[in-house]
Amino acid sequence: MRIDLDTIFASAPSPYVLLDPDLRMVWANEAYLAVTGRERDQLIGRIITEEFPASPDSVSDQMLRGSFRRVLATGRTDHLPLIPYPIETEGKLIERFWSATHTPILDSAGRVEFILQNTMDVTDLYHNEKSPADETVTQRATILKRTEAVANENLALGAMTEFFKSAFDQAPSFMAILNGPQHIFQVANTSYTDLIGGRSIIGKPVREALPDLDGQGFFELLDDVYASGDAVSFKGMPAQVIPDPDKPPVQLFVDFIFHPIKDGSGGVTGIFVQGHDITAQKIAEATLTVEGEKFRSMAQTMPNHVWTADKDGSLNWLNDQTYHFTGFNEGDLYGTDWAKVVHPDDFPLAVEKWSTAIAEDTDYDTEFRIRKSDGDFRWHLVRAAPLRTQEGLTIGWVGTNTDIEDLKIAEREIEELNNSLELRVAKRNRELEELHVALRQSQKMEAIGNLAGGIAHDFNNLLQVITSNIQIIARDIPDGAPAQVRVEQAMESVRRGAKLASQLLSFARKQPLAPKVINLCNLLTNTTDILHSAIGEGVALETSFASDLWNTSVDPSNMENAVLNLAINARDAMDGKGELRIDVSNIELDEAFTQLYPDVTPGQYVMLTVSDTGSGMSPDIIDKIFEPFFTTKADGHGTGLGLSMVYGFAKQSGGHITIDSEVGVGTTFKVYLPRSLQDEQVMQPPQSGGLVGGTETILLVEDNNDVRAAAVTMLGELGYTVIEAANADRAMLILEAGQDFDLLFTDVVMPGTATASELADKVKELKPDVPVLFTSGYAQEFIMHDGSLDTGIQLLGKPYTQIELSQKIREVLGSKGMPRPSRPQQTTASSQSSKQRPTGSTILVCEDDILILTDTADVLRDAGYKVFEAENATKALEIIKTAQVDLLITDIGLPINRARIWRMR
């Protein structure tokens, strides 16, 4: 030992004993031997609680062990002012009272190496055995008894704390509590730490504790919840973690909720994280569709309830966990007998949803309480998915029950907490608010824009796979075949999806622009007919252009879309009747203007003003009007991306947009575009053309397997030889090996050590004559600056068609190539013959979405019905007046006159 205890404590009148972390006595002074009535050889090496035993359930044992446990856990001194603890002396167990102090002795690493116990026997003082006239002794005894009462209360409180801590730590769902804007881990249960590989995270910010989650959206969600105070939840969220730095990442799927923790004033102080790891469930569902026996073997090892059912919904198998939980034997819950364990209040809805899922052949997702073997009920998340053959025929169902009782309890507690909190809003300094409101709005829009850009990128990759495969399928369909119409309708939906993604990218300022120096007056003059058609006859359009209007450098196509979106928004605000005015003028923005809008640079601008006489907007609507998917229109009418696209386009073009609106008066949008001192460029009309191919060799670099496979097929059909690489690292090896190719066609965003930019630079170094064509769901900073593609950069945006791909490749390679047929000419007996359809009732379908209208009508005609089609209520009324209609099928969200149709019959 580094301390000579005998020198320090041997002669001390107070009893001292030294314990190791196992509570083994390794030294004691003479006073301790005397007060306990023991010999040194009798004590040294013995466990203190074995040498001085107390009943395991006694207050004495709980107090002593609790004090030791606190010292070992915290490394800090712990006091027991009064503890009743019996001592066996000469064969008799005598109840005695002590006052004890437990002091930790730490090693060089800061861990508890020993515990020094100092005890005082206060039995006589506790029983007040001195003379009653001795007032001081009496007072001390009274104090000791009060201390005993407090100690007992503290013990009960400690026991309750330990109970809740144990319940939190043993909960099957993972849970954690994060503090502050940096999301510092305050508490995390065992399920949480097990999920991340047992890492030490307490006291660390989430970005430092879990760096492997960077780029997966979780940090941004935490920031949003902390900033907004609104909870978010996701189901089946993918997450890649690296529990062991020496091993590859692990793919997980989790259901989780981020719920803000608020103080008495309503301010967010932290975030409660709770969720379930559903990775095993995901794996089980995928495996079950292929190998039933392997699924059952795996399902038996899962902690969740797992079950399967016949096509009609009758249960035919449950894993052992289900039987252990419910107490029933195998087979007792087959068929419809599963109702035995469902709470009576939850059973009707559970059956209704199960019947709907079976009838519609869709996933089953609900929550209800299941009875345990002891009679208690626990909430479960119950999900099931149909098992299908390769031909798509449903042959059964597989389902899981996930215990969410803890989540339900937490939700109830949080709801009760929120309901009890008194929301108070502090008064703000109005002048500071006016100065900073624009900056805060800009920062919020920037954050939303980054999220929107990421979503659009992934969405475009999905659309690319769909586009490519639809075109591949279409090439095998003869002209005039019924399936050709379906394919064309699917392609139209893809184009609509691509437009939505493009609008998201415009808002995110990641849309690759092709700016030209234009005169806005000339551009708008050429689009007047389109504007009249868009706003309708009920809206009067007035335009005014400055005679000496400056030029501006913008993307003409996106400029037209921006004006069209503003006009359509005005038309809807006026319900199709009113006045729309468009003015274009020159303006110089000074320092006073830029103080209100800190992200605007002073200078000369071209100002586009769009004013309407519509309903106007309240301030709370104005604050959100540019956010993606925000709309004041009814469900199904408008995507909420029009104004966000205008906002993103203006900012990406180096400009700005403002809004001035008054309820009942109207709205005015002002778009500011930087002046260009260059001459106006002449715009050429777009050229159309068919498929063109070639015989060159193309190095294709794409990390998405589905996108790469579709691209290989399309390029192969065009006659090209394709060399595939899953990432830039693999492409570097091909390049360094000296393999010849005529074009590098590479995705922009890919995982791996090397980037697409580095790969392109390496190609220019080793093969300077080989051109590079980039493709991406959205443009990256290294190929785009100031909102426009860098000079010399060739980019093909996703999703692209085979025609667009073929023409872009020939443009980059610099030659015409070879024409290719767009579709093989096939003639089949089935395509030449017409099917005989039985006659039936007459049905009128009224639907304003043309794709849904066409699909519905075709399905009904295939079933033998005579069908009338109406795009709006007015046309439907005309048909009803002139034709016999047996049944009306109508969208309840039609813009006008829907009630009149219902009353006609």
PDB file of N, CA, C and O in Angstrom, residues 176-180 183 221-233 256-264 266-274 410-411 413-419 421 423:
ATOM      1  N   ALA A 176     -33.131   6.885 -24.328  1.00  0.00           N
ATOM      2  CA  ALA A 176     -32.057   7.781 -23.913  1.00  0.00           C
ATOM      3  C   ALA A 176     -32.635   9.163 -23.698  1.00  0.00           C
ATOM      4  O   ALA A 176     -33.674   9.519 -24.259  1.00  0.00           O
ATOM      5  N   ILE A 177     -31.955   9.950 -22.886  1.00  0.00           N
ATOM      6  CA  ILE A 177     -32.329  11.345 -22.651  1.00  0.00           C
ATOM      7  C   ILE A 177     -31.136  12.203 -23.032  1.00  0.00           C
ATOM      8  O   ILE A 177     -30.022  11.985 -22.548  1.00  0.00           O
ATOM      9  N   LEU A 178     -31.377  13.182 -23.930  1.00  0.00           N
ATOM     10  CA  LEU A 178     -30.330  14.069 -24.421  1.00  0.00           C
ATOM     11  C   LEU A 178     -30.573  15.472 -23.877  1.00  0.00           C
ATOM     12  O   LEU A 178     -31.713  15.941 -23.843  1.00  0.00           O
ATOM     13  N   ASN A 179     -29.496  16.167 -23.504  1.00  0.00           N
ATOM     14  CA  ASN A 179     -29.605  17.505 -22.929  1.00  0.00           C
ATOM     15  C   ASN A 179     -29.026  18.543 -23.871  1.00  0.00           C
ATOM     16  O   ASN A 179     -27.976  18.323 -24.499  1.00  0.00           O
ATOM     17  N   GLY A 180     -29.675  19.707 -23.956  1.00  0.00           N
ATOM     18  CA  GLY A 180     -29.121  20.869 -24.622  1.00  0.00           C
ATOM     19  C   GLY A 180     -29.104  20.788 -26.126  1.00  0.00           C
ATOM     20  O   GLY A 180     -29.413  19.747 -26.726  1.00  0.00           O
ATOM     21  N   HIS A 183     -27.223  18.051 -27.757  1.00  0.00           N
ATOM     22  CA  HIS A 183     -27.779  16.702 -27.547  1.00  0.00           C
ATOM     23  C   HIS A 183     -26.780  15.816 -26.789  1.00  0.00           C
ATOM     24  O   HIS A 183     -26.312  14.791 -27.291  1.00  0.00           O
ATOM     25  N   LEU A 221     -32.649  15.598 -37.631  1.00  0.00           N
ATOM     26  CA  LEU A 221     -33.956  15.444 -36.984  1.00  0.00           C
ATOM     27  C   LEU A 221     -33.904  15.931 -35.533  1.00  0.00           C
ATOM     28  O   LEU A 221     -34.826  16.608 -35.056  1.00  0.00           O
ATOM     29  N   LEU A 222     -32.821  15.577 -34.812  1.00  0.00           N
ATOM     30  CA  LEU A 222     -32.672  16.050 -33.437  1.00  0.00           C
ATOM     31  C   LEU A 222     -32.624  17.579 -33.395  1.00  0.00           C
ATOM     32  O   LEU A 222     -33.257  18.208 -32.537  1.00  0.00           O
ATOM     33  N   ASP A 223     -31.859  18.177 -34.335  1.00  0.00           N
ATOM     34  CA  ASP A 223     -31.784  19.639 -34.371  1.00  0.00           C
ATOM     35  C   ASP A 223     -33.157  20.249 -34.620  1.00  0.00           C
ATOM     36  O   ASP A 223     -33.529  21.255 -33.998  1.00  0.00           O
ATOM     37  N   ASP A 224     -33.925  19.643 -35.549  1.00  0.00           N
ATOM     38  CA  ASP A 224     -35.258  20.165 -35.866  1.00  0.00           C
ATOM     39  C   ASP A 224     -36.191  20.068 -34.668  1.00  0.00           C
ATOM     40  O   ASP A 224     -36.952  20.993 -34.374  1.00  0.00           O
ATOM     41  N   VAL A 225     -36.159  18.932 -33.955  1.00  0.00           N
ATOM     42  CA  VAL A 225     -37.025  18.750 -32.789  1.00  0.00           C
ATOM     43  C   VAL A 225     -36.657  19.759 -31.706  1.00  0.00           C
ATOM     44  O   VAL A 225     -37.521  20.377 -31.086  1.00  0.00           O
ATOM     45  N   TYR A 226     -35.354  19.956 -31.477  1.00  0.00           N
ATOM     46  CA  TYR A 226     -34.925  20.907 -30.448  1.00  0.00           C
ATOM     47  C   TYR A 226     -35.329  22.328 -30.831  1.00  0.00           C
ATOM     48  O   TYR A 226     -35.741  23.124 -29.979  1.00  0.00           O
ATOM     49  N   ALA A 227     -35.226  22.644 -32.141  1.00  0.00           N
ATOM     50  CA  ALA A 227     -35.531  24.005 -32.580  1.00  0.00           C
ATOM     51  C   ALA A 227     -37.033  24.274 -32.608  1.00  0.00           C
ATOM     52  O   ALA A 227     -37.497  25.340 -32.236  1.00  0.00           O
ATOM     53  N   SER A 228     -37.808  23.267 -33.059  1.00  0.00           N
ATOM     54  CA  SER A 228     -39.246  23.489 -33.244  1.00  0.00           C
ATOM     55  C   SER A 228     -40.087  23.137 -32.028  1.00  0.00           C
ATOM     56  O   SER A 228     -41.178  23.654 -31.852  1.00  0.00           O
ATOM     57  N   GLY A 229     -39.566  22.226 -31.193  1.00  0.00           N
ATOM     58  CA  GLY A 229     -40.360  21.769 -30.057  1.00  0.00           C
ATOM     59  C   GLY A 229     -41.427  20.765 -30.427  1.00  0.00           C
ATOM     60  O   GLY A 229     -42.274  20.430 -29.616  1.00  0.00           O
ATOM     61  N   ASP A 230     -41.387  20.253 -31.671  1.00  0.00           N
ATOM     62  CA  ASP A 230     -42.372  19.273 -32.128  1.00  0.00           C
ATOM     63  C   ASP A 230     -41.733  17.894 -32.195  1.00  0.00           C
ATOM     64  O   ASP A 230     -40.619  17.738 -32.702  1.00  0.00           O
ATOM     65  N   ALA A 231     -42.473  16.900 -31.691  1.00  0.00           N
ATOM     66  CA  ALA A 231     -41.975  15.527 -31.725  1.00  0.00           C
ATOM     67  C   ALA A 231     -42.023  14.968 -33.145  1.00  0.00           C
ATOM     68  O   ALA A 231     -42.850  15.386 -33.959  1.00  0.00           O
ATOM     69  N   VAL A 232     -41.126  14.030 -33.424  1.00  0.00           N
ATOM     70  CA  VAL A 232     -41.148  13.320 -34.698  1.00  0.00           C
ATOM     71  C   VAL A 232     -41.011  11.834 -34.419  1.00  0.00           C
ATOM     72  O   VAL A 232     -40.407  11.435 -33.430  1.00  0.00           O
ATOM     73  N   SER A 233     -41.592  11.031 -35.277  1.00  0.00           N
ATOM     74  CA  SER A 233     -41.464   9.583 -35.132  1.00  0.00           C
ATOM     75  C   SER A 233     -41.377   8.959 -36.512  1.00  0.00           C
ATOM     76  O   SER A 233     -41.951   9.477 -37.473  1.00  0.00           O
ATOM     77  N   PHE A 256     -38.777   4.678 -34.018  1.00  0.00           N
ATOM     78  CA  PHE A 256     -38.351   5.546 -32.926  1.00  0.00           C
ATOM     79  C   PHE A 256     -39.174   6.820 -32.896  1.00  0.00           C
ATOM     80  O   PHE A 256     -39.856   7.166 -33.854  1.00  0.00           O
ATOM     81  N   ILE A 257     -39.060   7.495 -31.737  1.00  0.00           N
ATOM     82  CA  ILE A 257     -39.678   8.805 -31.558  1.00  0.00           C
ATOM     83  C   ILE A 257     -38.668   9.715 -30.884  1.00  0.00           C
ATOM     84  O   ILE A 257     -37.953   9.288 -29.972  1.00  0.00           O
ATOM     85  N   PHE A 258     -38.552  10.961 -31.385  1.00  0.00           N
ATOM     86  CA  PHE A 258     -37.791  12.006 -30.720  1.00  0.00           C
ATOM     87  C   PHE A 258     -38.817  12.968 -30.129  1.00  0.00           C
ATOM     88  O   PHE A 258     -39.554  13.632 -30.870  1.00  0.00           O
ATOM     89  N   HIS A 259     -38.886  13.058 -28.796  1.00  0.00           N
ATOM     90  CA  HIS A 259     -39.893  13.911 -28.153  1.00  0.00           C
ATOM     91  C   HIS A 259     -39.191  14.984 -27.330  1.00  0.00           C
ATOM     92  O   HIS A 259     -38.315  14.680 -26.529  1.00  0.00           O
ATOM     93  N   PRO A 260     -39.554  16.278 -27.544  1.00  0.00           N
ATOM     94  CA  PRO A 260     -38.875  17.344 -26.801  1.00  0.00           C
ATOM     95  C   PRO A 260     -39.225  17.315 -25.319  1.00  0.00           C
ATOM     96  O   PRO A 260     -40.345  17.005 -24.928  1.00  0.00           O
ATOM     97  N   ILE A 261     -38.241  17.642 -24.482  1.00  0.00           N
ATOM     98  CA  ILE A 261     -38.434  17.803 -23.041  1.00  0.00           C
ATOM     99  C   ILE A 261     -38.408  19.312 -22.768  1.00  0.00           C
ATOM    100  O   ILE A 261     -37.435  19.981 -23.117  1.00  0.00           O
ATOM    101  N   LYS A 262     -39.473  19.824 -22.169  1.00  0.00           N
ATOM    102  CA  LYS A 262     -39.597  21.273 -22.016  1.00  0.00           C
ATOM    103  C   LYS A 262     -39.581  21.665 -20.546  1.00  0.00           C
ATOM    104  O   LYS A 262     -39.988  20.889 -19.669  1.00  0.00           O
ATOM    105  N   ASP A 263     -39.106  22.886 -20.284  1.00  0.00           N
ATOM    106  CA  ASP A 263     -39.096  23.404 -18.921  1.00  0.00           C
ATOM    107  C   ASP A 263     -40.420  24.108 -18.619  1.00  0.00           C
ATOM    108  O   ASP A 263     -41.352  24.086 -19.434  1.00  0.00           O
ATOM    109  N   GLY A 264     -40.491  24.742 -17.469  1.00  0.00           N
ATOM    110  CA  GLY A 264     -41.738  25.371 -17.050  1.00  0.00           C
ATOM    111  C   GLY A 264     -42.193  26.497 -17.939  1.00  0.00           C
ATOM    112  O   GLY A 264     -43.375  26.823 -17.986  1.00  0.00           O
ATOM    113  N   GLY A 266     -41.876  26.440 -21.216  1.00  0.00           N
ATOM    114  CA  GLY A 266     -42.160  25.915 -22.544  1.00  0.00           C
ATOM    115  C   GLY A 266     -40.934  25.792 -23.421  1.00  0.00           C
ATOM    116  O   GLY A 266     -41.032  25.346 -24.563  1.00  0.00           O
ATOM    117  N   GLY A 267     -39.775  26.187 -22.930  1.00  0.00           N
ATOM    118  CA  GLY A 267     -38.561  26.083 -23.731  1.00  0.00           C
ATOM    119  C   GLY A 267     -38.030  24.649 -23.741  1.00  0.00           C
ATOM    120  O   GLY A 267     -38.127  23.918 -22.747  1.00  0.00           O
ATOM    121  N   VAL A 268     -37.483  24.256 -24.862  1.00  0.00           N
ATOM    122  CA  VAL A 268     -36.950  22.899 -25.003  1.00  0.00           C
ATOM    123  C   VAL A 268     -35.593  22.816 -24.308  1.00  0.00           C
ATOM    124  O   VAL A 268     -34.693  23.622 -24.588  1.00  0.00           O
ATOM    125  N   THR A 269     -35.442  21.862 -23.404  1.00  0.00           N
ATOM    126  CA  THR A 269     -34.167  21.663 -22.703  1.00  0.00           C
ATOM    127  C   THR A 269     -33.474  20.381 -23.115  1.00  0.00           C
ATOM    128  O   THR A 269     -32.291  20.211 -22.874  1.00  0.00           O
ATOM    129  N   GLY A 270     -34.186  19.475 -23.710  1.00  0.00           N
ATOM    130  CA  GLY A 270     -33.593  18.206 -24.107  1.00  0.00           C
ATOM    131  C   GLY A 270     -34.553  17.417 -24.966  1.00  0.00           C
ATOM    132  O   GLY A 270     -35.620  17.895 -25.356  1.00  0.00           O
ATOM    133  N   ILE A 271     -34.169  16.183 -25.259  1.00  0.00           N
ATOM    134  CA  ILE A 271     -34.977  15.323 -26.124  1.00  0.00           C
ATOM    135  C   ILE A 271     -35.007  13.924 -25.525  1.00  0.00           C
ATOM    136  O   ILE A 271     -33.963  13.379 -25.135  1.00  0.00           O
ATOM    137  N   PHE A 272     -36.206  13.355 -25.461  1.00  0.00           N
ATOM    138  CA  PHE A 272     -36.374  11.958 -25.042  1.00  0.00           C
ATOM    139  C   PHE A 272     -36.395  11.078 -26.276  1.00  0.00           C
ATOM    140  O   PHE A 272     -37.180  11.296 -27.194  1.00  0.00           O
ATOM    141  N   VAL A 273     -35.507  10.096 -26.299  1.00  0.00           N
ATOM    142  CA  VAL A 273     -35.381   9.176 -27.437  1.00  0.00           C
ATOM    143  C   VAL A 273     -35.900   7.814 -27.010  1.00  0.00           C
ATOM    144  O   VAL A 273     -35.486   7.282 -25.980  1.00  0.00           O
ATOM    145  N   GLN A 274     -36.818   7.268 -27.785  1.00  0.00           N
ATOM    146  CA  GLN A 274     -37.354   5.948 -27.460  1.00  0.00           C
ATOM    147  C   GLN A 274     -37.683   5.211 -28.748  1.00  0.00           C
ATOM    148  O   GLN A 274     -38.141   5.820 -29.721  1.00  0.00           O
ATOM    149  N   ALA A 410     -44.770   5.798 -21.767  1.00  0.00           N
ATOM    150  CA  ALA A 410     -43.986   7.027 -21.946  1.00  0.00           C
ATOM    151  C   ALA A 410     -44.806   8.099 -22.642  1.00  0.00           C
ATOM    152  O   ALA A 410     -44.757   9.276 -22.266  1.00  0.00           O
ATOM    153  N   GLU A 411     -45.583   7.693 -23.665  1.00  0.00           N
ATOM    154  CA  GLU A 411     -46.406   8.668 -24.380  1.00  0.00           C
ATOM    155  C   GLU A 411     -47.450   9.281 -23.451  1.00  0.00           C
ATOM    156  O   GLU A 411     -47.691  10.495 -23.496  1.00  0.00           O
ATOM    157  N   GLU A 413     -47.254   9.531 -20.171  1.00  0.00           N
ATOM    158  CA  GLU A 413     -46.588  10.389 -19.195  1.00  0.00           C
ATOM    159  C   GLU A 413     -46.181  11.720 -19.830  1.00  0.00           C
ATOM    160  O   GLU A 413     -46.327  12.783 -19.217  1.00  0.00           O
ATOM    161  N   ILE A 414     -45.667  11.644 -21.064  1.00  0.00           N
ATOM    162  CA  ILE A 414     -45.250  12.871 -21.751  1.00  0.00           C
ATOM    163  C   ILE A 414     -46.466  13.753 -22.043  1.00  0.00           C
ATOM    164  O   ILE A 414     -46.422  14.977 -21.900  1.00  0.00           O
ATOM    165  N   GLU A 415     -47.568  13.113 -22.451  1.00  0.00           N
ATOM    166  CA  GLU A 415     -48.783  13.879 -22.737  1.00  0.00           C
ATOM    167  C   GLU A 415     -49.299  14.563 -21.478  1.00  0.00           C
ATOM    168  O   GLU A 415     -49.686  15.735 -21.499  1.00  0.00           O
ATOM    169  N   GLU A 416     -49.291  13.807 -20.358  1.00  0.00           N
ATOM    170  CA  GLU A 416     -49.738  14.397 -19.098  1.00  0.00           C
ATOM    171  C   GLU A 416     -48.822  15.547 -18.683  1.00  0.00           C
ATOM    172  O   GLU A 416     -49.271  16.581 -18.187  1.00  0.00           O
ATOM    173  N   LEU A 417     -47.506  15.341 -18.927  1.00  0.00           N
ATOM    174  CA  LEU A 417     -46.552  16.392 -18.583  1.00  0.00           C
ATOM    175  C   LEU A 417     -46.800  17.641 -19.421  1.00  0.00           C
ATOM    176  O   LEU A 417     -46.828  18.763 -18.916  1.00  0.00           O
ATOM    177  N   ASN A 418     -47.009  17.419 -20.719  1.00  0.00           N
ATOM    178  CA  ASN A 418     -47.245  18.564 -21.614  1.00  0.00           C
ATOM    179  C   ASN A 418     -48.537  19.290 -21.273  1.00  0.00           C
ATOM    180  O   ASN A 418     -48.613  20.517 -21.338  1.00  0.00           O
ATOM    181  N   ASN A 419     -49.578  18.503 -20.916  1.00  0.00           N
ATOM    182  CA  ASN A 419     -50.856  19.129 -20.577  1.00  0.00           C
ATOM    183  C   ASN A 419     -50.753  19.960 -19.298  1.00  0.00           C
ATOM    184  O   ASN A 419     -51.496  20.922 -19.105  1.00  0.00           O
ATOM    185  N   LEU A 421     -48.011  21.500 -18.287  1.00  0.00           N
ATOM    186  CA  LEU A 421     -47.089  22.636 -18.407  1.00  0.00           C
ATOM    187  C   LEU A 421     -47.850  23.896 -18.815  1.00  0.00           C
ATOM    188  O   LEU A 421     -48.717  23.869 -19.673  1.00  0.00           O
ATOM    189  N   LEU A 423     -47.857  27.132 -20.755  1.00  0.00           N
ATOM    190  CA  LEU A 423     -47.103  27.781 -21.832  1.00  0.00           C
ATOM    191  C   LEU A 423     -47.101  29.290 -21.647  1.00  0.00           C
ATOM    192  O   LEU A 423     -48.137  29.921 -21.519  1.00  0.00           O
TER     193      LEU A 423
END
